[in-house]
Amino acid sequence: MTDSSTTALPPVVPAGAAEVESALATAAAAEHADGHPPFSDQTRALLRRGGHELLLLARADDARSDEAAGAAVVVREGGDLLVELVVHPQHRRRGVGRALAEAAAGHLRAQHPDAVDQGGVVAWAHGTLPGSDRLARAHGLSPVRELRRMRLDAGQAPSSASEPPEGVRLRGFRPGQDDAAWLALNAVAFAEHPEQGSLTQQDLEDRMGEDWFEADGLLLAEREEDGALLGFHWTKHPAAAADEPAAARGPEGEVYAVGVSPQAQGTGLGRALTLAGVHRMLERGARRVLLYVDADNTAAVHLYERLGFVLDAADTQHRLARAD
């Protein structure tokens, strides 16, 4: 969420499927300016397949035809209603953020009064930009969760990878063959995680359809004796600009997700998987690697710090207070 304020609020209108790309173009402009995607991957996937509940657009006379001055999205996330909001960098501090927030709040009060009363509404402030906290608190939301973005520069990476435990081998994902086993592993590895642990076959297919997806970039750890999956490291290393050679990769990779089965925790597999994916991205041209981790997951934070990752930014989740 980003904030802007002025006395005359711009008009906000519900948008249909034809205007999804306009919202995504605005999000891309904000990401380029801020260094943080304002919508999560799951929200973007839901938008593209029409799985969102509401899309609101704010228009301005000087906005480009393929961009909106701002956009707000309402989607379901587990048992909650999630709001994500973005204001185009060229239209900030004009009341766009406030207008979008008020329109989204009005929709939730009208359509989901029970969720509003019971505190079932959350909002993410990606990058925790100035004004996000103020806008959230103005609508009765308080910070409840911090998602840290950590960064590892190529020169700070460990010089060598770590071998997996004895009897475990690493290999690439096989679309269509490993789907069910990977989804089951992901569910148990992230049983306490509200977003990652609830991924479905459709969610997996959405991500496999992204231009950054590579099957070999989803590293699987399997037990040699029976092929059972014990862990994975999903790397995200997008291609470079469209005019670059097809094999070129961008300067920034991401530890998209690292999951380890409960039966393999404490064996060093998480470290081995993390380093294997990091070195794969660095060898393919990444100059830095990012990852996201919950601040209260102290074991993971300490592991990443030992590997050389440092705090780069943070996202904050806000939750609507329950009605008294």
mmCIF file of C-alpha atoms in Angstrom:
data_model
loop_
_atom_site.group_PDB
_atom_site.id
_atom_site.type_symbol
_atom_site.label_atom_id
_atom_site.label_comp_id
_atom_site.label_asym_id
_atom_site.label_seq_id
_atom_site.Cartn_x
_atom_site.Cartn_y
_atom_site.Cartn_z
ATOM 1 C CA MET A 1 0.000 0.000 0.000
ATOM 2 C CA THR A 2 1.166 3.510 -0.723
ATOM 3 C CA ASP A 3 -0.300 6.732 0.551
ATOM 4 C CA SER A 4 -1.205 10.039 -0.994
ATOM 5 C CA SER A 5 -3.421 12.802 0.339
ATOM 6 C CA THR A 6 -5.275 15.783 -0.972
ATOM 7 C CA THR A 7 -8.723 17.252 -0.393
ATOM 8 C CA ALA A 8 -10.193 16.462 -3.825
ATOM 9 C CA LEU A 9 -10.026 12.697 -4.258
ATOM 10 C CA PRO A 10 -9.786 11.298 -7.795
ATOM 11 C CA PRO A 11 -12.542 9.011 -9.098
ATOM 12 C CA VAL A 12 -12.221 5.279 -8.473
ATOM 13 C CA VAL A 13 -14.158 2.722 -10.533
ATOM 14 C CA PRO A 14 -14.496 -1.085 -10.522
ATOM 15 C CA ALA A 15 -12.539 -2.642 -13.372
ATOM 16 C CA GLY A 16 -13.242 -5.677 -15.512
ATOM 17 C CA ALA A 17 -11.024 -8.349 -17.016
ATOM 18 C CA ALA A 18 -10.044 -6.110 -19.924
ATOM 19 C CA GLU A 19 -8.412 -3.661 -17.527
ATOM 20 C CA VAL A 20 -6.268 -6.130 -15.598
ATOM 21 C CA GLU A 21 -3.248 -5.377 -17.781
ATOM 22 C CA SER A 22 -3.648 -1.683 -17.003
ATOM 23 C CA ALA A 23 -3.387 -2.454 -13.281
ATOM 24 C CA LEU A 24 -0.383 -4.706 -13.855
ATOM 25 C CA ALA A 25 1.333 -1.993 -15.939
ATOM 26 C CA THR A 26 0.867 0.429 -13.051
ATOM 27 C CA ALA A 27 2.285 -2.150 -10.651
ATOM 28 C CA ALA A 28 5.298 -2.647 -12.937
ATOM 29 C CA ALA A 29 5.946 1.120 -13.008
ATOM 30 C CA ALA A 30 5.819 1.238 -9.210
ATOM 31 C CA GLU A 31 8.154 -1.736 -8.895
ATOM 32 C CA HIS A 32 10.648 -0.094 -11.238
ATOM 33 C CA ALA A 33 10.594 3.105 -9.167
ATOM 34 C CA ASP A 34 10.510 1.568 -5.683
ATOM 35 C CA GLY A 35 12.459 -1.648 -6.089
ATOM 36 C CA HIS A 36 9.543 -3.612 -4.568
ATOM 37 C CA PRO A 37 6.633 -5.356 -6.327
ATOM 38 C CA PRO A 38 3.409 -3.834 -4.931
ATOM 39 C CA PHE A 39 1.424 -7.007 -5.674
ATOM 40 C CA SER A 40 2.471 -10.480 -4.598
ATOM 41 C CA ASP A 41 3.010 -13.230 -7.173
ATOM 42 C CA GLN A 42 -0.184 -14.880 -5.999
ATOM 43 C CA THR A 43 -2.194 -11.678 -6.450
ATOM 44 C CA ARG A 44 -0.786 -11.186 -9.944
ATOM 45 C CA ALA A 45 -1.644 -14.783 -10.833
ATOM 46 C CA LEU A 46 -5.186 -14.377 -9.525
ATOM 47 C CA LEU A 47 -5.616 -11.180 -11.512
ATOM 48 C CA ARG A 48 -4.510 -12.827 -14.723
ATOM 49 C CA ARG A 49 -6.878 -15.765 -14.349
ATOM 50 C CA GLY A 50 -9.786 -13.730 -12.994
ATOM 51 C CA GLY A 51 -9.547 -15.182 -9.492
ATOM 52 C CA HIS A 52 -9.747 -11.833 -7.684
ATOM 53 C CA GLU A 53 -12.876 -10.574 -5.987
ATOM 54 C CA LEU A 54 -12.488 -6.902 -6.835
ATOM 55 C CA LEU A 55 -10.214 -4.698 -8.908
ATOM 56 C CA LEU A 56 -10.473 -0.935 -8.518
ATOM 57 C CA LEU A 57 -8.734 1.571 -10.773
ATOM 58 C CA ALA A 58 -8.114 5.272 -10.265
ATOM 59 C CA ARG A 59 -7.732 7.204 -13.484
ATOM 60 C CA ALA A 60 -6.096 10.567 -14.091
ATOM 61 C CA ASP A 61 -6.289 12.770 -17.165
ATOM 62 C CA ASP A 62 -2.539 12.593 -17.679
ATOM 63 C CA ALA A 63 -2.216 8.822 -17.143
ATOM 64 C CA ARG A 64 -0.998 6.759 -20.078
ATOM 65 C CA SER A 65 -3.657 4.609 -21.719
ATOM 66 C CA ASP A 66 -1.921 1.391 -20.637
ATOM 67 C CA GLU A 67 -1.521 2.503 -17.017
ATOM 68 C CA ALA A 68 -3.821 3.650 -14.247
ATOM 69 C CA ALA A 69 -3.041 6.296 -11.656
ATOM 70 C CA GLY A 70 -3.554 3.590 -9.071
ATOM 71 C CA ALA A 71 -5.127 0.209 -8.434
ATOM 72 C CA ALA A 72 -6.474 -1.768 -5.480
ATOM 73 C CA VAL A 73 -7.123 -5.501 -5.462
ATOM 74 C CA VAL A 74 -9.177 -7.633 -3.090
ATOM 75 C CA VAL A 75 -8.447 -11.370 -3.095
ATOM 76 C CA ARG A 76 -9.010 -14.248 -0.702
ATOM 77 C CA GLU A 77 -5.990 -15.501 1.222
ATOM 78 C CA GLY A 78 -6.844 -18.484 3.364
ATOM 79 C CA GLY A 79 -9.689 -17.361 5.598
ATOM 80 C CA ASP A 80 -8.914 -13.665 5.169
ATOM 81 C CA LEU A 81 -9.699 -10.994 2.623
ATOM 82 C CA LEU A 82 -6.461 -9.437 1.405
ATOM 83 C CA VAL A 83 -6.164 -5.894 0.059
ATOM 84 C CA GLU A 84 -3.143 -4.776 -1.983
ATOM 85 C CA LEU A 85 -2.879 -1.256 -3.323
ATOM 86 C CA VAL A 86 -0.516 0.636 -5.608
ATOM 87 C CA VAL A 87 -0.205 4.257 -6.732
ATOM 88 C CA HIS A 88 1.687 5.068 -9.913
ATOM 89 C CA PRO A 89 4.904 6.979 -9.088
ATOM 90 C CA GLN A 90 3.798 9.920 -11.251
ATOM 91 C CA HIS A 91 0.474 10.267 -9.424
ATOM 92 C CA ARG A 92 1.465 10.128 -5.784
ATOM 93 C CA ARG A 93 0.486 12.679 -3.173
ATOM 94 C CA ARG A 94 -2.698 13.524 -5.072
ATOM 95 C CA GLY A 95 -5.138 11.502 -2.966
ATOM 96 C CA VAL A 96 -5.044 8.403 -5.173
ATOM 97 C CA GLY A 97 -4.036 6.056 -2.367
ATOM 98 C CA ARG A 98 -6.646 7.424 0.008
ATOM 99 C CA ALA A 99 -9.387 7.244 -2.638
ATOM 100 C CA LEU A 100 -8.542 3.623 -3.449
ATOM 101 C CA ALA A 101 -8.379 2.650 0.235
ATOM 102 C CA GLU A 102 -11.748 4.255 0.942
ATOM 103 C CA ALA A 103 -13.340 2.531 -2.061
ATOM 104 C CA ALA A 104 -11.937 -0.860 -1.010
ATOM 105 C CA ALA A 105 -13.093 -0.292 2.583
ATOM 106 C CA GLY A 106 -16.573 0.608 1.363
ATOM 107 C CA HIS A 107 -16.775 -2.591 -0.686
ATOM 108 C CA LEU A 108 -15.684 -4.717 2.280
ATOM 109 C CA ARG A 109 -18.160 -3.080 4.653
ATOM 110 C CA ALA A 110 -20.999 -3.625 2.172
ATOM 111 C CA GLN A 111 -20.142 -7.134 0.995
ATOM 112 C CA HIS A 112 -18.326 -8.672 3.973
ATOM 113 C CA PRO A 113 -19.555 -7.052 7.198
ATOM 114 C CA ASP A 114 -18.778 -10.171 9.245
ATOM 115 C CA ALA A 115 -15.166 -10.276 8.060
ATOM 116 C CA VAL A 116 -14.824 -6.572 8.856
ATOM 117 C CA ASP A 117 -16.280 -7.035 12.354
ATOM 118 C CA GLN A 118 -14.202 -10.137 13.081
ATOM 119 C CA GLY A 119 -10.859 -8.738 11.905
ATOM 120 C CA GLY A 120 -10.714 -10.919 8.808
ATOM 121 C CA VAL A 121 -9.211 -8.220 6.574
ATOM 122 C CA VAL A 122 -5.473 -7.854 5.989
ATOM 123 C CA ALA A 123 -3.333 -5.597 3.799
ATOM 124 C CA TRP A 124 0.295 -5.790 2.742
ATOM 125 C CA ALA A 125 2.609 -2.776 2.588
ATOM 126 C CA HIS A 126 5.296 -4.072 0.251
ATOM 127 C CA GLY A 127 8.562 -2.318 0.978
ATOM 128 C CA THR A 128 6.880 -0.463 3.859
ATOM 129 C CA LEU A 129 7.093 2.781 1.908
ATOM 130 C CA PRO A 130 6.544 6.147 3.614
ATOM 131 C CA GLY A 131 2.863 6.727 4.244
ATOM 132 C CA SER A 132 1.839 3.063 4.128
ATOM 133 C CA ASP A 133 1.568 2.737 7.901
ATOM 134 C CA ARG A 134 -0.341 6.007 8.167
ATOM 135 C CA LEU A 135 -2.828 4.946 5.495
ATOM 136 C CA ALA A 136 -3.329 1.539 7.102
ATOM 137 C CA ARG A 137 -3.882 2.966 10.579
ATOM 138 C CA ALA A 138 -6.358 5.497 9.210
ATOM 139 C CA HIS A 139 -8.535 2.520 8.255
ATOM 140 C CA GLY A 140 -8.146 0.682 11.551
ATOM 141 C CA LEU A 141 -5.390 -1.723 10.516
ATOM 142 C CA SER A 142 -2.358 -2.436 12.701
ATOM 143 C CA PRO A 143 0.951 -4.162 11.832
ATOM 144 C CA VAL A 144 0.952 -7.852 12.753
ATOM 145 C CA ARG A 145 3.658 -9.434 10.602
ATOM 146 C CA GLU A 146 6.998 -8.469 9.101
ATOM 147 C CA LEU A 147 8.390 -10.171 6.011
ATOM 148 C CA ARG A 148 12.067 -9.375 5.582
ATOM 149 C CA ARG A 149 13.773 -9.061 2.244
ATOM 150 C CA MET A 150 17.404 -10.122 2.540
ATOM 151 C CA ARG A 151 20.163 -9.669 -0.035
ATOM 152 C CA LEU A 152 23.347 -11.536 -0.850
ATOM 153 C CA ASP A 153 25.831 -9.812 -3.170
ATOM 154 C CA ALA A 154 27.864 -12.089 -5.389
ATOM 155 C CA GLY A 155 31.148 -11.153 -3.719
ATOM 156 C CA GLN A 156 29.795 -12.119 -0.295
ATOM 157 C CA ALA A 157 28.524 -15.570 -1.220
ATOM 158 C CA PRO A 158 30.193 -18.681 0.239
ATOM 159 C CA SER A 159 32.842 -19.902 -2.155
ATOM 160 C CA SER A 160 31.494 -23.429 -2.380
ATOM 161 C CA ALA A 161 28.230 -25.297 -2.124
ATOM 162 C CA SER A 162 27.323 -27.748 0.623
ATOM 163 C CA GLU A 163 26.806 -31.438 -0.021
ATOM 164 C CA PRO A 164 23.357 -32.855 0.731
ATOM 165 C CA PRO A 165 23.050 -35.478 3.469
ATOM 166 C CA GLU A 166 24.164 -38.995 2.643
ATOM 167 C CA GLY A 167 21.598 -40.876 0.603
ATOM 168 C CA VAL A 168 20.028 -37.712 -0.809
ATOM 169 C CA ARG A 169 20.483 -36.396 -4.352
ATOM 170 C CA LEU A 170 19.434 -33.168 -6.060
ATOM 171 C CA ARG A 171 17.707 -32.950 -9.422
ATOM 172 C CA GLY A 172 15.447 -30.677 -11.420
ATOM 173 C CA PHE A 173 11.657 -30.631 -11.324
ATOM 174 C CA ARG A 174 9.762 -32.627 -13.967
ATOM 175 C CA PRO A 175 6.505 -30.875 -14.910
ATOM 176 C CA GLY A 176 3.586 -33.247 -15.091
ATOM 177 C CA GLN A 177 5.440 -35.955 -13.168
ATOM 178 C CA ASP A 178 6.447 -34.280 -9.918
ATOM 179 C CA ASP A 179 3.435 -31.984 -9.478
ATOM 180 C CA ALA A 180 1.486 -33.988 -6.912
ATOM 181 C CA ALA A 181 4.529 -35.021 -4.878
ATOM 182 C CA TRP A 182 5.852 -31.468 -4.836
ATOM 183 C CA LEU A 183 2.493 -30.019 -3.763
ATOM 184 C CA ALA A 184 2.309 -32.543 -0.901
ATOM 185 C CA LEU A 185 5.857 -31.703 0.192
ATOM 186 C CA ASN A 186 5.199 -27.972 -0.046
ATOM 187 C CA ALA A 187 2.061 -28.332 2.101
ATOM 188 C CA VAL A 188 3.862 -30.096 4.959
ATOM 189 C CA ALA A 189 7.003 -27.981 4.731
ATOM 190 C CA PHE A 190 4.932 -24.779 4.947
ATOM 191 C CA ALA A 191 2.067 -26.036 7.097
ATOM 192 C CA GLU A 192 2.251 -22.885 9.239
ATOM 193 C CA HIS A 193 2.731 -20.487 6.341
ATOM 194 C CA PRO A 194 -0.522 -18.758 5.279
ATOM 195 C CA GLU A 195 0.415 -18.245 1.609
ATOM 196 C CA GLN A 196 3.042 -20.737 0.475
ATOM 197 C CA GLY A 197 1.575 -23.744 2.235
ATOM 198 C CA SER A 198 -1.810 -23.446 0.546
ATOM 199 C CA LEU A 199 -0.629 -23.573 -3.081
ATOM 200 C CA THR A 200 -2.828 -25.628 -5.381
ATOM 201 C CA GLN A 201 -2.269 -27.340 -8.720
ATOM 202 C CA GLN A 202 -3.672 -24.253 -10.426
ATOM 203 C CA ASP A 203 -1.263 -22.036 -8.492
ATOM 204 C CA LEU A 204 1.634 -24.253 -9.553
ATOM 205 C CA GLU A 205 0.514 -24.126 -13.176
ATOM 206 C CA ASP A 206 0.201 -20.344 -12.983
ATOM 207 C CA ARG A 207 3.811 -20.091 -11.887
ATOM 208 C CA MET A 208 4.993 -22.585 -14.485
ATOM 209 C CA GLY A 209 3.400 -20.281 -17.043
ATOM 210 C CA GLU A 210 5.486 -17.293 -15.934
ATOM 211 C CA ASP A 211 8.330 -16.268 -18.231
ATOM 212 C CA TRP A 212 10.843 -16.694 -15.390
ATOM 213 C CA PHE A 213 9.975 -20.341 -14.695
ATOM 214 C CA GLU A 214 12.589 -23.001 -15.435
ATOM 215 C CA ALA A 215 12.007 -26.612 -14.472
ATOM 216 C CA ASP A 216 15.699 -27.092 -13.681
ATOM 217 C CA GLY A 217 15.531 -24.001 -11.490
ATOM 218 C CA LEU A 218 13.180 -25.844 -9.126
ATOM 219 C CA LEU A 219 15.716 -28.073 -7.386
ATOM 220 C CA LEU A 220 14.358 -31.178 -5.685
ATOM 221 C CA ALA A 221 16.066 -33.246 -3.008
ATOM 222 C CA GLU A 222 15.026 -36.879 -3.178
ATOM 223 C CA ARG A 223 15.943 -39.915 -1.139
ATOM 224 C CA GLU A 224 18.020 -42.199 -3.335
ATOM 225 C CA GLU A 225 16.535 -45.462 -2.087
ATOM 226 C CA ASP A 226 12.911 -44.719 -2.933
ATOM 227 C CA GLY A 227 12.746 -41.344 -4.694
ATOM 228 C CA ALA A 228 10.743 -39.715 -1.881
ATOM 229 C CA LEU A 229 10.950 -35.918 -1.989
ATOM 230 C CA LEU A 230 12.554 -34.428 1.119
ATOM 231 C CA GLY A 231 13.067 -30.808 0.163
ATOM 232 C CA PHE A 232 13.251 -28.241 -2.604
ATOM 233 C CA HIS A 233 14.722 -24.881 -3.560
ATOM 234 C CA TRP A 234 12.690 -22.932 -6.082
ATOM 235 C CA THR A 235 14.915 -20.324 -7.696
ATOM 236 C CA LYS A 236 13.623 -17.319 -9.592
ATOM 237 C CA HIS A 237 16.097 -15.839 -12.052
ATOM 238 C CA PRO A 238 14.263 -13.916 -14.788
ATOM 239 C CA ALA A 239 15.687 -13.444 -18.242
ATOM 240 C CA ALA A 240 17.350 -10.153 -19.103
ATOM 241 C CA ALA A 241 15.722 -7.482 -21.267
ATOM 242 C CA ALA A 242 13.868 -8.555 -24.394
ATOM 243 C CA ASP A 243 16.659 -7.340 -26.684
ATOM 244 C CA GLU A 244 19.280 -9.443 -24.860
ATOM 245 C CA PRO A 245 20.319 -12.907 -26.066
ATOM 246 C CA ALA A 246 17.766 -15.572 -25.160
ATOM 247 C CA ALA A 247 20.240 -17.264 -22.812
ATOM 248 C CA ALA A 248 21.016 -14.079 -20.898
ATOM 249 C CA ARG A 249 19.746 -13.847 -17.346
ATOM 250 C CA GLY A 250 19.054 -10.773 -15.290
ATOM 251 C CA PRO A 251 21.396 -9.369 -12.616
ATOM 252 C CA GLU A 252 19.075 -10.359 -9.772
ATOM 253 C CA GLY A 253 18.045 -13.826 -8.686
ATOM 254 C CA GLU A 254 15.697 -14.827 -5.897
ATOM 255 C CA VAL A 255 15.468 -17.658 -3.427
ATOM 256 C CA TYR A 256 11.775 -18.020 -4.221
ATOM 257 C CA ALA A 257 11.105 -20.757 -1.686
ATOM 258 C CA VAL A 258 13.113 -23.340 0.249
ATOM 259 C CA GLY A 259 11.132 -26.123 1.872
ATOM 260 C CA VAL A 260 12.270 -29.170 3.836
ATOM 261 C CA SER A 261 10.117 -32.080 4.951
ATOM 262 C CA PRO A 262 9.778 -32.361 8.745
ATOM 263 C CA GLN A 263 11.480 -35.762 8.577
ATOM 264 C CA ALA A 264 14.601 -34.194 7.019
ATOM 265 C CA GLN A 265 14.873 -31.103 9.202
ATOM 266 C CA GLY A 266 18.051 -30.801 11.234
ATOM 267 C CA THR A 267 20.085 -32.775 8.684
ATOM 268 C CA GLY A 268 21.684 -29.820 6.901
ATOM 269 C CA LEU A 269 19.490 -30.283 3.837
ATOM 270 C CA GLY A 270 18.097 -26.743 4.005
ATOM 271 C CA ARG A 271 21.585 -25.245 3.881
ATOM 272 C CA ALA A 272 22.646 -27.559 1.036
ATOM 273 C CA LEU A 273 19.560 -26.718 -1.010
ATOM 274 C CA THR A 274 19.925 -22.993 -0.395
ATOM 275 C CA LEU A 275 23.563 -22.929 -1.464
ATOM 276 C CA ALA A 276 22.931 -25.150 -4.501
ATOM 277 C CA GLY A 277 20.313 -22.728 -5.792
ATOM 278 C CA VAL A 278 22.347 -19.633 -4.945
ATOM 279 C CA HIS A 279 25.398 -20.923 -6.784
ATOM 280 C CA ARG A 280 23.288 -21.918 -9.767
ATOM 281 C CA MET A 281 22.003 -18.347 -10.081
ATOM 282 C CA LEU A 282 25.431 -16.792 -9.553
ATOM 283 C CA GLU A 283 26.987 -19.086 -12.159
ATOM 284 C CA ARG A 284 24.298 -17.950 -14.596
ATOM 285 C CA GLY A 285 25.098 -14.277 -14.177
ATOM 286 C CA ALA A 286 23.232 -13.056 -11.105
ATOM 287 C CA ARG A 287 25.114 -10.319 -9.278
ATOM 288 C CA ARG A 288 22.878 -10.465 -6.232
ATOM 289 C CA VAL A 289 20.355 -12.875 -4.774
ATOM 290 C CA LEU A 290 17.287 -11.868 -2.775
ATOM 291 C CA LEU A 291 14.975 -13.818 -0.506
ATOM 292 C CA TYR A 292 11.957 -13.183 1.695
ATOM 293 C CA VAL A 293 11.648 -14.597 5.202
ATOM 294 C CA ASP A 294 9.323 -13.961 8.131
ATOM 295 C CA ALA A 295 11.083 -11.936 10.812
ATOM 296 C CA ASP A 296 9.870 -14.303 13.534
ATOM 297 C CA ASN A 297 11.369 -17.345 11.767
ATOM 298 C CA THR A 298 14.571 -16.856 13.707
ATOM 299 C CA ALA A 299 16.141 -20.171 12.688
ATOM 300 C CA ALA A 300 15.843 -19.316 8.990
ATOM 301 C CA VAL A 301 16.963 -15.708 9.515
ATOM 302 C CA HIS A 302 20.085 -16.887 11.356
ATOM 303 C CA LEU A 303 20.850 -19.450 8.640
ATOM 304 C CA TYR A 304 20.636 -16.816 5.929
ATOM 305 C CA GLU A 305 22.759 -14.398 7.946
ATOM 306 C CA ARG A 306 25.442 -17.076 8.328
ATOM 307 C CA LEU A 307 25.391 -17.520 4.550
ATOM 308 C CA GLY A 308 26.068 -13.802 4.075
ATOM 309 C CA PHE A 309 22.561 -12.405 3.507
ATOM 310 C CA VAL A 310 21.852 -8.959 4.955
ATOM 311 C CA LEU A 311 18.620 -7.040 5.523
ATOM 312 C CA ASP A 312 17.603 -5.137 2.394
ATOM 313 C CA ALA A 313 13.981 -4.074 3.056
ATOM 314 C CA ALA A 314 10.814 -5.279 4.761
ATOM 315 C CA ASP A 315 7.151 -5.828 3.947
ATOM 316 C CA THR A 316 4.541 -5.302 6.648
ATOM 317 C CA GLN A 317 1.195 -7.025 6.933
ATOM 318 C CA HIS A 318 -1.564 -5.069 8.658
ATOM 319 C CA ARG A 319 -4.780 -6.545 10.069
ATOM 320 C CA LEU A 320 -8.098 -4.880 10.709
ATOM 321 C CA ALA A 321 -8.976 -4.748 14.402
ATOM 322 C CA ARG A 322 -11.978 -6.726 15.574
ATOM 323 C CA ALA A 323 -15.075 -4.723 16.413
ATOM 324 C CA ASP A 324 -15.649 -4.412 20.167
#
